[in-house]
Amino acid sequence: QVQLVESGGGLVQAGGSLRLSCAASGRTFSLDTMGWFRQAPGKERDIVASISWTGTFTYYTDSVKGRFTISRDNAKNTVHLQMNSLKPDDTAVYYCNTNPPKSDYWGQGTQVTVSS
């Protein structure tokens, strides 16, 4: 059974930092493009960042460019999202998945709350 488990969220003040982690099990994801997604209350789930299987190519949505960094460790089957200079608009539940995402792989996500 494939599982993606997100962790590292929390409550932080604006300007602070968090590091999210995604641990994958059930199969290797080393050949998949992986992504971080987020869903704010009342909004759709959107892509935040993605990384190619080699780590060579990355994508960031405009609102997080220069503040967030996605990385991966294929040996450990993990993906990370370093989030700096957090803003209240970053408040959301954050999920990891392949990119494009597979519906069966969505986990519980991790809540990130940024206070002003």
C-alpha positions as YAML, in Angstrom:
chain: A
units: angstrom
residues:
- id: 1
  name: GLN
  ca: [0.00, 0.00, 0.00]
- id: 2
  name: VAL
  ca: [1.42, 3.33, -1.08]
- id: 3
  name: GLN
  ca: [1.53, 6.00, 1.59]
- id: 4
  name: LEU
  ca: [2.73, 9.59, 1.58]
- id: 5
  name: VAL
  ca: [3.01, 11.04, 5.07]
- id: 6
  name: GLU
  ca: [3.57, 14.76, 5.51]
- id: 7
  name: SER
  ca: [5.02, 16.33, 8.64]
- id: 8
  name: GLY
  ca: [6.65, 19.51, 9.90]
- id: 9
  name: GLY
  ca: [3.74, 21.91, 9.84]
- id: 10
  name: GLY
  ca: [2.80, 24.17, 12.71]
- id: 11
  name: LEU
  ca: [2.00, 27.67, 13.86]
- id: 12
  name: VAL
  ca: [4.57, 30.33, 13.04]
- id: 13
  name: GLN
  ca: [4.67, 34.11, 12.98]
- id: 14
  name: ALA
  ca: [4.97, 36.00, 9.72]
- id: 15
  name: GLY
  ca: [8.59, 36.05, 8.61]
- id: 16
  name: GLY
  ca: [9.33, 32.72, 10.22]
- id: 17
  name: SER
  ca: [10.39, 29.41, 8.70]
- id: 18
  name: LEU
  ca: [9.23, 25.82, 8.58]
- id: 19
  name: ARG
  ca: [10.61, 22.70, 6.94]
- id: 20
  name: LEU
  ca: [8.08, 20.19, 5.68]
- id: 21
  name: SER
  ca: [8.92, 16.56, 5.05]
- id: 22
  name: CYS
  ca: [7.16, 13.88, 3.05]
- id: 23
  name: ALA
  ca: [7.98, 10.24, 3.71]
- id: 24
  name: ALA
  ca: [6.93, 7.79, 1.03]
- id: 25
  name: SER
  ca: [6.39, 4.08, 1.51]
- id: 26
  name: GLY
  ca: [4.94, 1.22, -0.44]
- id: 27
  name: ARG
  ca: [7.04, 1.79, -3.52]
- id: 28
  name: THR
  ca: [9.98, 3.86, -4.61]
- id: 29
  name: PHE
  ca: [9.29, 7.34, -5.95]
- id: 30
  name: SER
  ca: [12.83, 7.89, -7.14]
- id: 31
  name: LEU
  ca: [11.77, 8.05, -10.80]
- id: 32
  name: ASP
  ca: [8.75, 10.31, -10.24]
- id: 33
  name: THR
  ca: [8.46, 14.05, -10.40]
- id: 34
  name: MET
  ca: [7.24, 14.98, -6.94]
- id: 35
  name: GLY
  ca: [5.29, 18.01, -5.84]
- id: 36
  name: TRP
  ca: [4.07, 19.92, -2.85]
- id: 37
  name: PHE
  ca: [0.49, 21.17, -2.99]
- id: 38
  name: ARG
  ca: [-1.57, 23.29, -0.63]
- id: 39
  name: GLN
  ca: [-5.21, 23.92, 0.06]
- id: 40
  name: ALA
  ca: [-6.41, 26.96, 1.95]
- id: 41
  name: PRO
  ca: [-9.92, 27.06, 3.47]
- id: 42
  name: GLY
  ca: [-12.53, 27.52, 0.77]
- id: 43
  name: LYS
  ca: [-10.00, 27.24, -2.04]
- id: 44
  name: GLU
  ca: [-8.87, 24.55, -4.44]
- id: 45
  name: ARG
  ca: [-5.74, 22.49, -3.93]
- id: 46
  name: ASP
  ca: [-2.94, 24.03, -5.95]
- id: 47
  name: ILE
  ca: [0.63, 23.15, -6.82]
- id: 48
  name: VAL
  ca: [3.28, 24.98, -4.80]
- id: 49
  name: ALA
  ca: [6.50, 23.42, -6.04]
- id: 50
  name: SER
  ca: [7.73, 20.36, -7.88]
- id: 51
  name: ILE
  ca: [11.04, 18.62, -8.47]
- id: 52
  name: SER
  ca: [12.16, 16.22, -11.17]
- id: 53
  name: TRP
  ca: [13.33, 12.75, -10.29]
- id: 54
  name: THR
  ca: [17.00, 13.76, -10.62]
- id: 55
  name: GLY
  ca: [16.44, 16.98, -8.72]
- id: 56
  name: THR
  ca: [17.75, 18.91, -11.70]
- id: 57
  name: PHE
  ca: [14.53, 20.71, -12.56]
- id: 58
  name: THR
  ca: [12.33, 22.56, -10.12]
- id: 59
  name: TYR
  ca: [9.15, 24.59, -10.43]
- id: 60
  name: TYR
  ca: [7.68, 27.13, -8.01]
- id: 61
  name: THR
  ca: [4.41, 28.97, -8.18]
- id: 62
  name: ASP
  ca: [5.02, 32.70, -8.44]
- id: 63
  name: SER
  ca: [3.88, 33.54, -4.93]
- id: 64
  name: VAL
  ca: [6.60, 31.40, -3.28]
- id: 65
  name: LYS
  ca: [9.56, 32.00, -5.60]
- id: 66
  name: GLY
  ca: [12.62, 33.07, -3.65]
- id: 67
  name: ARG
  ca: [11.09, 31.96, -0.34]
- id: 68
  name: PHE
  ca: [10.50, 28.20, -0.69]
- id: 69
  name: THR
  ca: [12.95, 25.48, -1.71]
- id: 70
  name: ILE
  ca: [11.97, 21.95, -2.67]
- id: 71
  name: SER
  ca: [14.45, 19.09, -2.35]
- id: 72
  name: ARG
  ca: [14.46, 15.31, -2.34]
- id: 73
  name: ASP
  ca: [16.49, 12.39, -1.07]
- id: 74
  name: ASN
  ca: [15.82, 9.41, -3.33]
- id: 75
  name: ALA
  ca: [17.81, 7.06, -1.12]
- id: 76
  name: LYS
  ca: [15.41, 7.79, 1.73]
- id: 77
  name: ASN
  ca: [12.30, 8.17, -0.45]
- id: 78
  name: THR
  ca: [11.65, 11.61, 1.03]
- id: 79
  name: VAL
  ca: [10.80, 15.06, -0.27]
- id: 80
  name: HIS
  ca: [11.20, 18.31, 1.64]
- id: 81
  name: LEU
  ca: [9.93, 21.87, 1.40]
- id: 82
  name: GLN
  ca: [11.93, 24.58, 3.15]
- id: 83
  name: MET
  ca: [9.68, 27.57, 3.68]
- id: 84
  name: ASN
  ca: [11.22, 30.91, 4.66]
- id: 85
  name: SER
  ca: [9.79, 34.41, 5.05]
- id: 86
  name: LEU
  ca: [6.36, 32.92, 5.62]
- id: 87
  name: LYS
  ca: [3.30, 35.09, 5.08]
- id: 88
  name: PRO
  ca: [-0.27, 34.76, 6.37]
- id: 89
  name: ASP
  ca: [-1.32, 33.91, 2.79]
- id: 90
  name: ASP
  ca: [0.79, 30.74, 3.08]
- id: 91
  name: THR
  ca: [-1.66, 29.38, 5.64]
- id: 92
  name: ALA
  ca: [-3.02, 26.09, 4.29]
- id: 93
  name: VAL
  ca: [-2.85, 22.34, 4.56]
- id: 94
  name: TYR
  ca: [0.21, 21.15, 2.65]
- id: 95
  name: TYR
  ca: [0.33, 17.83, 0.81]
- id: 96
  name: CYS
  ca: [2.91, 15.97, -1.21]
- id: 97
  name: ASN
  ca: [2.15, 13.76, -4.20]
- id: 98
  name: THR
  ca: [3.54, 12.89, -7.58]
- id: 99
  name: ASN
  ca: [3.22, 15.61, -10.17]
- id: 100
  name: PRO
  ca: [0.80, 15.24, -11.82]
- id: 101
  name: PRO
  ca: [-0.87, 13.94, -8.67]
- id: 102
  name: LYS
  ca: [-2.44, 10.52, -8.30]
- id: 103
  name: SER
  ca: [-5.76, 10.54, -6.48]
- id: 104
  name: ASP
  ca: [-4.96, 7.41, -4.48]
- id: 105
  name: TYR
  ca: [-1.78, 8.92, -3.05]
- id: 106
  name: TRP
  ca: [-3.19, 11.91, -1.16]
- id: 107
  name: GLY
  ca: [-2.29, 11.76, 2.51]
- id: 108
  name: GLN
  ca: [-3.62, 13.70, 5.49]
- id: 109
  name: GLY
  ca: [-1.42, 16.68, 4.85]
- id: 110
  name: THR
  ca: [0.22, 18.94, 7.41]
- id: 111
  name: GLN
  ca: [-1.31, 22.20, 8.62]
- id: 112
  name: VAL
  ca: [0.72, 25.38, 8.26]
- id: 113
  name: THR
  ca: [-0.64, 28.45, 10.00]
- id: 114
  name: VAL
  ca: [1.11, 31.80, 9.70]
- id: 115
  name: SER
  ca: [0.01, 34.51, 12.09]
- id: 116
  name: SER
  ca: [0.37, 38.20, 11.29]
...
